[in-house]
Amino acid sequence: MQNKFYVTTPIYYVNDQPHVGHAYTTVLADVLARYHRLLGVPTFFLTGSDEHGQKVAKAAAAAGLTPQEQADRTVVRFQQLWTKLGITHDDFIRTTEDRHKLVVQQILQDLFQRGEIYRAEYDGWYCVPCERFFTEKDLVEGACPDCHRPVDKIKEANYFFRMGKYQQWLLDYIQAHPKFIQPDFRRNETLGFLRQPLNDLCISRPKSRLAWGIELPFDADYVCYVWFDALVNYISAIGYRSDDAKFRQWWPCSAHLIGKDILTTHTVYWPTMLQAMGLPQPEMIFAHGWWLTSGSKMSKTAGNVVNPMEMAERYGVDAFRYFLIAEMVMGQDASFTEESFVRRFNADLANDLGNLLNRITNMVGRYFAGRLPAPAEDALAGAEEKTVWDTVQAAVTTLEQSVTGMRLHEGVGAAIIAVKAINRYLELKQPWSLAKQADKAPLATTLFTAAETLRVAAGLLFPVMPEKMAVVLRSLGLADTTPKLDELRAWGVLQPGTAVQDFGPLFPRVEKAEAKPETGSQKTEVRDQKSEVSQINPALPSAINHPPATISAPPPGVALLDYADFAKLDLRTAKIINAAKIEGADKLLKLDVFVGEERRQIVAGIALYYTPEQLIGKTVVIVANLKPAKIRGVESQGMLLAASKGEKLLLVTVDGELSSGARVK
Ligand code: MSP
């Protein structure tokens, strides 16, 4: 077992109000922290706010405030949100606090004295929104390589950190520590970045251009570059240069959680800074994906930002936390729609979890006057009892592994599978029929087993939904609702004879108008019009051009298939994570998809019907066992399915949320 767990979120800019992206990282860190506490691992969880730099200065100017006033007002919105969302951070650091500023200045002074920071005349390009310098060759078509906005030509004296000299060391370090940057494809991204020569990092801004920052201790005309300042929060908050014992207790950090857009700063700037300071590296930097709406990143300009406070108000804090963790495959992008939220809420929480508790409390109320009955001594010798207990125990193992393996969505999925298994157990045992027998022992064993297994499932879900799971555990008669690992592994923690209480519906179903199902006549119409389902691989003819009008009489030229032939097709759901045009081929797009864990590249002839932006985030259906083919020199490892008729072409998708890699049959 680990001897400690120190987890961090990025510190958030206080230029605007928090959105779902901020809420996700913070809830993720909170859930990880809570699981570690449950596992008995001493835990420290840090979050905070990034208050210097151009973004905050600009927002302040626009609001007619000083930057400090802007920070003071906005930081409260983050702090209030974390309280609302039940976040259990141990510290909240603000970069305008003295405890942080002093440490940054000490580090700067030390690096300057040791020649790790030097002064030089700078001649190059500057991107104002990104606050980054670029050389001529970094630019993409004359614009910022990151945000693609225009850059300004700049010539001024500045201070530089000798980042470049650590390039080879960093490459070696990353290669020798495979867990350092996670997921693996992000490690490859950083390694790719490091194939270019690594420049020194400009760490100063002349006050004449930007005064809002930490003053350089060796030159009062300059302030520190906001990223150099911000990254230091991870050590200033835990006592670097101020409280040695505390610092030694928590550093190195176990996991820096970040979004994929701040990979370079965390996996290149930060490790080289630490190396220059002579400090050990964090154990892991984990980059998660983005929450998308309609296939694109949420942004204020696009007007598609999900407000976490509103979601928590509308559907409850725990349901919101659950959705964030269950829906996003850790590391990949996910889409946030209210429809998918409601669907998951009703399926997992209202139907599976809420109903199960309701059934148990009702039946214990009705058949045993509200007191938990005692099971048979050898209850687990019963085949069904053993099966359901084993399923729940398997979920404990999966969850434990998912926490260390950064695959929380899988652990939470296993807990919901366990809840479904308990519901199935009740359907199998039919306690309502057992109640009619004179011998009440089988009924008592059934209801106790259901309650005891639900106790474990609720314990597993506790770090994700602390309030609601405490209600479940209290309903089952537990006074101390804080779950502990050894109790999750033990049979017989609930005490027969204790009062089981009904506190009302746990997750009342959310009623939302669903899209109307097709009527029979509409179906006929579609069939009569002979719409086409085609496999969109331009290299090959479509295999299914004319579906039969009736099963017994296929149109001429279309053979009836034996099921065995159909079964040879491996159709799978695939999630599109990237899409790009192929140069010189108007109709083709190159797609990167995930099929379960596996990443593939598919060339599809759909560029006339879909833009790359519309595709990212979509779950489509592919033929997964097609021999790879080269199309215009680009390898295609599968084929998309789409329906087309006349001018129209639409991709085949699944009717609801389903993770990628699912078999379509
Ligand atoms: N202040 C810096 C971080 C400094 S850490 C030493 C910063 N702040 S931020 O407020 O702009 O962003 C914070 C985090 O929110 C980033 O990890 C970013 O990836 C994440 N998100 C912003 N939009 C997001 C989504 N739509 N989805 C998921 N996370 C996203 O960067």
XYZ file of C-alpha atoms and ligand atoms in Angstrom, residues 10-13 19 21-22 50 227 230-231 233-234 258-259 261-262 266 288-291 297, ligand 1:
54
model
C -4.587 23.033 -11.485
C -5.058 26.368 -9.779
C -7.818 28.156 -11.624
C -7.608 31.586 -13.194
C -17.432 25.956 -15.407
C -14.197 21.694 -16.775
C -13.003 23.169 -13.475
C -4.011 31.428 -10.127
C 3.217 30.057 -15.274
C 1.685 29.303 -10.687
C 3.475 25.948 -10.889
C 1.979 26.533 -5.796
C 2.336 22.744 -5.673
C -4.537 18.546 -15.249
C -6.492 19.109 -18.450
C -4.358 21.749 -22.766
C -1.824 22.372 -20.020
C 3.277 20.538 -16.500
C -7.732 14.311 -18.607
C -9.725 15.160 -21.708
C -12.195 17.933 -22.305
C -15.880 18.144 -21.739
C -14.861 22.546 -26.430
N -4.206 28.691 -14.269
C -3.911 27.638 -15.179
C -3.429 26.425 -14.456
C -2.207 26.608 -13.619
S -1.779 25.175 -12.754
C -0.311 25.476 -12.099
C -5.172 27.309 -15.984
N -6.320 27.692 -15.444
S -7.755 27.521 -16.147
O -8.688 28.032 -15.177
O -7.765 28.135 -17.415
O -7.981 26.037 -16.437
C -7.908 25.101 -15.456
C -8.223 23.720 -15.943
O -9.525 23.626 -16.491
C -7.273 23.194 -17.010
O -6.802 21.931 -16.579
C -8.143 23.012 -18.221
O -7.760 21.907 -18.980
C -9.470 22.743 -17.574
N -10.554 22.942 -18.513
C -10.919 24.096 -19.138
N -11.951 23.802 -19.999
C -12.234 22.474 -19.936
C -13.242 21.643 -20.449
N -14.155 22.059 -21.295
N -13.256 20.347 -20.037
C -12.377 19.859 -19.092
N -11.448 20.638 -18.577
C -11.223 21.877 -19.119
O -5.044 26.729 -17.038
